[in-house]
Coordinates of C-alpha atoms in Angstrom, one line a residue:
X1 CA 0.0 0.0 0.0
X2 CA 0.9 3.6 -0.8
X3 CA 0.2 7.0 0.7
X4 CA 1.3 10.0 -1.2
X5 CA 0.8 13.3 0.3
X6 CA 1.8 16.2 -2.1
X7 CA 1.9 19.8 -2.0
X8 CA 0.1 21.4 -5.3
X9 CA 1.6 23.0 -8.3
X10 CA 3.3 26.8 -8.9
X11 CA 1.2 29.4 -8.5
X12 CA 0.3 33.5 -7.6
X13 CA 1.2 34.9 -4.6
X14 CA -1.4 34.6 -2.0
X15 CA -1.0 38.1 -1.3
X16 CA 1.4 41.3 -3.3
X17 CA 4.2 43.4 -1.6
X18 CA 2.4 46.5 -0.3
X19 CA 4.2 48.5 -2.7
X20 CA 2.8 48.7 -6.4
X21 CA 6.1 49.7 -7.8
X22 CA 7.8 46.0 -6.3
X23 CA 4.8 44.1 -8.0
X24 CA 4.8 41.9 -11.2
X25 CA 2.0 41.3 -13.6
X26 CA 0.7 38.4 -13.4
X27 CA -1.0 37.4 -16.8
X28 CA -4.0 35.2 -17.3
X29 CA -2.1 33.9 -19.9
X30 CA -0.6 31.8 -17.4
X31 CA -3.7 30.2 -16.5
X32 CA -4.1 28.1 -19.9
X33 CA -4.2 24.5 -19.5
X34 CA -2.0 21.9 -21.1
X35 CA -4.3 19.7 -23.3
X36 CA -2.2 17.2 -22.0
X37 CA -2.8 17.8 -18.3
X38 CA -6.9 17.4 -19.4
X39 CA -8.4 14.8 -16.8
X40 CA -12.6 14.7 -16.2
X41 CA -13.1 14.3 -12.7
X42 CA -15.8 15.6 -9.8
X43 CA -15.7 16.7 -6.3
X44 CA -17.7 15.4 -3.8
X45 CA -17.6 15.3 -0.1
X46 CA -16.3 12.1 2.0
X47 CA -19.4 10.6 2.0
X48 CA -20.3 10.9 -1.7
X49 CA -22.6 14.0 -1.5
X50 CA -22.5 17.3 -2.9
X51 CA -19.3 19.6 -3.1
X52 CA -18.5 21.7 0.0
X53 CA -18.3 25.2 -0.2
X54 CA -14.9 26.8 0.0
X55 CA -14.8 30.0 1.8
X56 CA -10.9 30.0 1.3
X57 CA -11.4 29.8 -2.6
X58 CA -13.9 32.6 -1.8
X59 CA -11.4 34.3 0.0
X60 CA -8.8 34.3 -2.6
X61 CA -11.0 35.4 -5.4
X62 CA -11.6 38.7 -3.5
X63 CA -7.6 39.6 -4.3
X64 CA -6.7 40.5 -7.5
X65 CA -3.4 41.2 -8.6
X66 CA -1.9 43.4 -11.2
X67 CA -2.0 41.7 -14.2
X68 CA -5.5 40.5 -13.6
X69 CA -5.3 36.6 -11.9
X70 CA -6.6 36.1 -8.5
X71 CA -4.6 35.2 -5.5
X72 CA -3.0 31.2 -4.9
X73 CA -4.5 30.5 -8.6
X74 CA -2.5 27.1 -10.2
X75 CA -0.5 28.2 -13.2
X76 CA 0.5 26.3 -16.5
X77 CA 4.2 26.0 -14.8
X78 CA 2.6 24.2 -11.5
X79 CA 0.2 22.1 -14.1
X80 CA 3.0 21.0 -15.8
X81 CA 4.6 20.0 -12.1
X82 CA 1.9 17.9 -11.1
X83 CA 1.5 16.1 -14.6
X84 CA 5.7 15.2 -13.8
X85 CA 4.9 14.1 -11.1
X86 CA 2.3 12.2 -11.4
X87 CA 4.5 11.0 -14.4
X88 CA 6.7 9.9 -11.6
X89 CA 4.3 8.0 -9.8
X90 CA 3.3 6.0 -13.0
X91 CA 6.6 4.9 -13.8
X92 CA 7.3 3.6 -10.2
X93 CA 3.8 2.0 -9.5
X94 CA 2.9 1.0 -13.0
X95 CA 5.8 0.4 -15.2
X96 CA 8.6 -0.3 -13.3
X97 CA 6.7 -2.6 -10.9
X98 CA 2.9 -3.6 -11.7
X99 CA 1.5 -2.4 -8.6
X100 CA -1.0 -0.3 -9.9
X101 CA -3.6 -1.0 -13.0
X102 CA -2.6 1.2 -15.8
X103 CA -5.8 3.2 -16.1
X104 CA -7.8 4.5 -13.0
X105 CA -9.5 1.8 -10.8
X106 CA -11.3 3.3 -7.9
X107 CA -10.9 -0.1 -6.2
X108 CA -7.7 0.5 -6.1
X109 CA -7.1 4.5 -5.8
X110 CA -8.8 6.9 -3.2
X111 CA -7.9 10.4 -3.9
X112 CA -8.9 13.1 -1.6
X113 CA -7.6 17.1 -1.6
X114 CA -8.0 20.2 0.3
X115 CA -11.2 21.8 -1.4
X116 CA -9.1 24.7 -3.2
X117 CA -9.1 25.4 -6.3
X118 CA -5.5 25.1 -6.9
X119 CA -5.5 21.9 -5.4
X120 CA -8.1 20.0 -7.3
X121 CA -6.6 21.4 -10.7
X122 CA -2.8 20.1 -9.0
X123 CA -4.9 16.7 -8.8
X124 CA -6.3 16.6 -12.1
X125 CA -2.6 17.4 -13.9
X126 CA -1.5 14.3 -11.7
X127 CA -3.7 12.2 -12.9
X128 CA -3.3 12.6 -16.3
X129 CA 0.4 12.0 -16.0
X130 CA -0.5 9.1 -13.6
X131 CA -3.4 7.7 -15.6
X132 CA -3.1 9.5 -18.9
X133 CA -7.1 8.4 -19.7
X134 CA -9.5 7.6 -17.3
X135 CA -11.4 3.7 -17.8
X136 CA -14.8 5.2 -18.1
X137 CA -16.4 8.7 -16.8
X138 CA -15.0 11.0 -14.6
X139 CA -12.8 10.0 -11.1
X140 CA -14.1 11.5 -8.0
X141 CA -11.8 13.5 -5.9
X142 CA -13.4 13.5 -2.6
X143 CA -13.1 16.5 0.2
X144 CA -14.0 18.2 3.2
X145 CA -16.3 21.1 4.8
X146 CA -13.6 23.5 5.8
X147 CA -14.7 23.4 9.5
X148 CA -13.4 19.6 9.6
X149 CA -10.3 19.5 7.3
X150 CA -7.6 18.0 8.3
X151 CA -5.4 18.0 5.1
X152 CA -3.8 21.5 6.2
X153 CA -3.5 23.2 10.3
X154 CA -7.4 24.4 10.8
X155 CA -7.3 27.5 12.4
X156 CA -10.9 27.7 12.7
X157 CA -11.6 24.5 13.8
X158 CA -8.8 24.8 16.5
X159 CA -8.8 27.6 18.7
X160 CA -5.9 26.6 21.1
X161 CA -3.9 26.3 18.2
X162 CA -5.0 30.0 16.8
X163 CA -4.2 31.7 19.9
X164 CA -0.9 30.3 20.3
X165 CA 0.1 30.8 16.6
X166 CA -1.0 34.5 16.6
X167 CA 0.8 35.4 19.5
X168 CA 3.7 33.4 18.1
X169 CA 3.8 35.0 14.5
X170 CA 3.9 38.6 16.1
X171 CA 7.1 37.9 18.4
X172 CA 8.9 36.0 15.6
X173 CA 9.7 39.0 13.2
X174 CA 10.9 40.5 16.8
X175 CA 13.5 38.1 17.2
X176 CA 17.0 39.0 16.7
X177 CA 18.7 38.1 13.6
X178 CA 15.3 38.0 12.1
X179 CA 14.3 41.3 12.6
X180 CA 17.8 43.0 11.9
X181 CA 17.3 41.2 8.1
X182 CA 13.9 42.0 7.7
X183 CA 14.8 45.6 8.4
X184 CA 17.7 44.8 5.7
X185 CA 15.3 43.7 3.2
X186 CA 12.4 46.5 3.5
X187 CA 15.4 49.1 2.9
X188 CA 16.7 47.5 0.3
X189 CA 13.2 47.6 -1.1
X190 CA 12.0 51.2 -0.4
X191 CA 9.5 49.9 2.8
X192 CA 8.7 52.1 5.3
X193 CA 9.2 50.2 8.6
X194 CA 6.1 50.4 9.9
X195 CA 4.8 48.1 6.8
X196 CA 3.3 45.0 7.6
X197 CA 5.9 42.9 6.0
X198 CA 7.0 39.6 7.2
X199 CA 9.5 36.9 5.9
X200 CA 6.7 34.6 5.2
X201 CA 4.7 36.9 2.6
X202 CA 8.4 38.2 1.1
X203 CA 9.6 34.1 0.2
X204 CA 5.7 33.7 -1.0
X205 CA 6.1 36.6 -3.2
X206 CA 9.9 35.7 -4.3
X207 CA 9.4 31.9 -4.8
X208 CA 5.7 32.2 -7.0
X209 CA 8.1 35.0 -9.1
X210 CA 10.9 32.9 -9.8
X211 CA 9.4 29.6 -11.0
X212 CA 7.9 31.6 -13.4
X213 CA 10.8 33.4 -14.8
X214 CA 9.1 36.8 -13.2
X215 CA 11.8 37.9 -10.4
X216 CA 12.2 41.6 -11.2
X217 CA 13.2 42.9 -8.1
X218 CA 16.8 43.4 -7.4
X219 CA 16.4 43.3 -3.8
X220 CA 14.3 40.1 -3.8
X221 CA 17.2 38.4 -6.1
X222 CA 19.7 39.5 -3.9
X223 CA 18.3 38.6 -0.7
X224 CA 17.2 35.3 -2.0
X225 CA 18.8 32.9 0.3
X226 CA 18.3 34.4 3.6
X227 CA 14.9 35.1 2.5
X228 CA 13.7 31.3 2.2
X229 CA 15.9 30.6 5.5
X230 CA 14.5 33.3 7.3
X231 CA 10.8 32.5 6.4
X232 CA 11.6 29.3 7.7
X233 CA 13.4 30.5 10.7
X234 CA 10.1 31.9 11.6
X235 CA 7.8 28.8 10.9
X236 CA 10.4 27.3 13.2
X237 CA 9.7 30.0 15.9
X238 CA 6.4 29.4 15.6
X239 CA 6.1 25.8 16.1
X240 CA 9.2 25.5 17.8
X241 CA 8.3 21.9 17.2
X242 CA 6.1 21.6 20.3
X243 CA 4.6 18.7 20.7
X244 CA 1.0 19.8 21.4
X245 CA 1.6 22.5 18.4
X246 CA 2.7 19.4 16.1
X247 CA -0.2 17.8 17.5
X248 CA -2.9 20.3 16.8
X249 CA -1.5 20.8 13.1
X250 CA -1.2 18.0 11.5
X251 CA -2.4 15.6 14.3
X252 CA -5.2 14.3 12.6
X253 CA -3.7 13.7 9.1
X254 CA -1.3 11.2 10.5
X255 CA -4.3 9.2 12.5
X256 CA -6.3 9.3 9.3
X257 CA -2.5 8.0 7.8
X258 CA -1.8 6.0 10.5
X259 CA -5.7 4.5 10.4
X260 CA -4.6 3.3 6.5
X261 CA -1.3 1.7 7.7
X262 CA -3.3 -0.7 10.5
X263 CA -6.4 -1.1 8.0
X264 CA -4.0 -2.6 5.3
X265 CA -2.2 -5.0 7.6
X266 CA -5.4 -6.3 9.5
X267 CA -6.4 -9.2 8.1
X268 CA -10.3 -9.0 9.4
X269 CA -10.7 -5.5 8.0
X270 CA -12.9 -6.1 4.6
X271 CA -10.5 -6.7 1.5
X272 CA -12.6 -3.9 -0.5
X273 CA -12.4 -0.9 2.0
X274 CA -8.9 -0.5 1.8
X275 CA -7.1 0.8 -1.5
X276 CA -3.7 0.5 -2.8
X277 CA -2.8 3.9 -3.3
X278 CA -4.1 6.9 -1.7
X279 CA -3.4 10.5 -3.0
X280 CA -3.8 13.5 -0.6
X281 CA -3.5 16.9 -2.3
X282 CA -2.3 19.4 0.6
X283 CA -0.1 22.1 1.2
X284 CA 3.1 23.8 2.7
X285 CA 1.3 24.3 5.4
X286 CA 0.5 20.4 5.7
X287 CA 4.1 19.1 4.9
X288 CA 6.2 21.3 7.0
X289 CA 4.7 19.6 10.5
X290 CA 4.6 16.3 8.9
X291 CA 8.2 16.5 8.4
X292 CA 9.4 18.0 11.7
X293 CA 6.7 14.8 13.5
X294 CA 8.6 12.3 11.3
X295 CA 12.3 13.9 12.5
X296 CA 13.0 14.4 8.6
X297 CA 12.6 18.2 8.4
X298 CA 15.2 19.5 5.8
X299 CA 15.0 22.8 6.9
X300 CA 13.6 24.4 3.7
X301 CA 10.7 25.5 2.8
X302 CA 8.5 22.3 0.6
X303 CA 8.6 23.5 -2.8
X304 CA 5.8 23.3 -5.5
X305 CA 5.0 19.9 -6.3
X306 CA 7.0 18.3 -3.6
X307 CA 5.7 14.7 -2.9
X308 CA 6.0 12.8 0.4
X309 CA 5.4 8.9 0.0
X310 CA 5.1 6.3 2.8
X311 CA 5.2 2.7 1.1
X312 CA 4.4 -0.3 3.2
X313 CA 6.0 -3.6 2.4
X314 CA 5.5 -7.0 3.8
X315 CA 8.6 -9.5 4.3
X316 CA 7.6 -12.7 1.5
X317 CA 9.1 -15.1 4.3
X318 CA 8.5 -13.6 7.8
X319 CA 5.2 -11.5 7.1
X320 CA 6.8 -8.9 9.0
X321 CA 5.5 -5.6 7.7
X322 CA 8.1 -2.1 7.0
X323 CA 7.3 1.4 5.9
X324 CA 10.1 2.9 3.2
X325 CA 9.6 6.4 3.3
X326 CA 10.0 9.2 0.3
X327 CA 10.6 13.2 0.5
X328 CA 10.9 14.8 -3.0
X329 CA 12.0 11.3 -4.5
X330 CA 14.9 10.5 -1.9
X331 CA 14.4 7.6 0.5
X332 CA 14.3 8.8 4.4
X333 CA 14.8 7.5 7.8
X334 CA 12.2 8.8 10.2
X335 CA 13.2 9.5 14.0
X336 CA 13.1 6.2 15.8
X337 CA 13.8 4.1 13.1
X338 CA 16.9 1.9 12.4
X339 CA 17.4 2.3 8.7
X340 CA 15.2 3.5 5.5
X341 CA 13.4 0.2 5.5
X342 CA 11.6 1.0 9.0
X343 CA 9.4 -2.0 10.9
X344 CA 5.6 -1.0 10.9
X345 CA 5.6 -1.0 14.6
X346 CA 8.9 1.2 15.4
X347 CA 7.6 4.1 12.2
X348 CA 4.0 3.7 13.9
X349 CA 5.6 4.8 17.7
X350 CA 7.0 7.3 16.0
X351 CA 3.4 8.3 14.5
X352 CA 2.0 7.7 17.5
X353 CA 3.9 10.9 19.5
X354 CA 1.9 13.3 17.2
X355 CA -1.3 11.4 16.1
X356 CA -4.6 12.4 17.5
X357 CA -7.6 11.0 17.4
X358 CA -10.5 13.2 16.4
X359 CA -12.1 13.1 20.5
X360 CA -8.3 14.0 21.7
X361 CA -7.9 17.0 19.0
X362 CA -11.0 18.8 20.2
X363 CA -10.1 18.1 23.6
X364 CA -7.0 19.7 22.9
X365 CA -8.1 22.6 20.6
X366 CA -10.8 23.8 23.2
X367 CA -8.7 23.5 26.6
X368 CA -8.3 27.1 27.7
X369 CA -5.5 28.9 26.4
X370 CA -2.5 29.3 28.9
X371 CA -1.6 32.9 28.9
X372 CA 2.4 34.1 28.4
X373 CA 2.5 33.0 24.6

């Protein structure tokens, strides 16, 4: 069985620079699809019934930028990402090893994504590399209301975890180092520094600008490096990778990851609920805790199209069962485990510091708030 949980494809800025005169012009030309990267498919919820609404997607739509797309919309550079990488995916599950039938099965394939825009398109481009034609009618690519998501850190569903990130994210451009190159880079790029700038919105800005060939802003070129390392300097500061912080993130993806890993090796659990391969389309957001609750955070930030796999093997002779573990396509050894091919229960320990069940997250996420953050 395989999990893959991948961050979508290149796209806008979720927000501009404040200034107009630092801003590039993003083109709707950008937004024509690939005719290879076509892929019929419908959204439903998790139980089959009608798509959710997306007040994010809302949200989005409501900033435009200059040039004329919307905010966080997938462009044909990220389309052309996900169809790579689902390219990828094919050759190792289909061709190189007959894992996987070579046209979509949904007896064999769950996908589900975050119900954004950019990350349903992301989806469909992977499937098409994955799948190239679908067997008959369009796939369904399930999701979730947004008050229950788990495939990204919910905010609104979590309020211990909103407090303490707030209060966090105002004391991290504070810190020093961080705040004597964030004073460095608003000089350099004409900011008054009272502007609401932070580290976070400036690699956003930089990194959606230079997969696209876009970067037009000496400072942002220049700065490039510590940029990225400083934005993730202060995801760091914010999480500090606290347990309970972990926890609340991403906590419920890896039960609901966890949950496939113990369905697939139980041997009462009905043959045709569990799948071979399940696809979760998420964000940076998403992958960031995941990698500092597996010990394999690379300290930089997940880039477009960035895939992590979990692949669970069982011995021909023993029946003992391992997890091999993936980041962008190099094999990883999770904390606690004795070498990249990790036994089932030693990789679940180390899932089980962080995983929460969905009665212990709301427990968690509607204890009062200690006060000092």
């Amino acid at each position: 069985m395989v999990q893959v949980v991948f961050r979508h494809g290149a796209r806008s800025p979720l927000k501009s620079l404040p200034q107009k005169e630092q801003q590039v012009e993003w083109n709707p030309r950008l937004l024509e699809v690939p005719p290879q990267t076509q892929f019929d498919y419908i959204v439903t919820d998790l139980t089959g019934g009608p798509k959710p609404h997306s007040p994010l997607e809302s949200q989005y739509r409501k900033t435009v930028l200059k040039g004329g797309m919307f905010a966080g919309q997938l462009t044909n550079v990220g389309m052309w990402q996900m169809f790579a990488l689902g390219e990828r995916l094919r050759k190792n599950y289909v061709e190189d090893v007959t894992f996987l039938s070579p046209t979509f099965n949904p007896q064999e394939v769950f996908v589900r994504s975050t119900n954004i825009y950019r990350n349903l398109e992301s989806t469909r481009c992977l499937l098409a590399g994955f799948f190239r034609h679908p067997k008959e009618g369009p796939i369904i690519i399930h999701t979730d209301e947004a008050s229950s998501e788990v495939l990204y850190p919910n905010f609104q569903n979590c309020c211990s975890l909103r407090e303490r990130i707030r209060g966090r994210k105002q004391a991290a451009s504070l810190q020093p180092g961080i705040s004597e190159d964030l004073k460095k880079v608003k000089e350099g790029l004409g900011m008054a520094s009272s502007e609401e700038v932070d580290f976070i919105l400036l690699f956003d800005n930089m990194a959606a600008e230079q997969v696209h060939g876009l970067l037009s802003c000496p400072t942002l070129k220049r700065f490039t490096q510590m940029i990225e390392q400083r934005a993730v300097d202060t995801v760091l500061y914010m999480h500090s990778e606290d347990r309970e912080n972990l926890q609340m993130m991403v906590g419920p993806f890896l039960h609901l990851l966890q949950s496939n890993l113990l369905s697939a090796v139980d041997p009462t659990f009905p043959a045709g609920k569990t799948r071979k391969l399940y696809l979760y389309s998420a964000h940076d957001v998403t992958l960031m805790p995941l990698l500092m609750a597996l010990g394999i955070f690379d300290h930089k930030w997940p880039p477009f199209a960035v895939d992590l796999t979990l692949e669970l093997y069982q011995h021909q002779e023993s029946k003992e069962w391992f997890v091999q573990l993936y980041y962008h396509g190099e094999e990883q050894v999770p904390r606690g485990c004795p070498d990249r091919l990790c036994p089932l229960d030693q990789f679940l320990n180390t899932m089980s510091v962080y995983a929460l069940n969905p009665e212990k997250y709301h427990m968690l996420c509607s204890r009062a708030q200690e006060t000092g953050l």
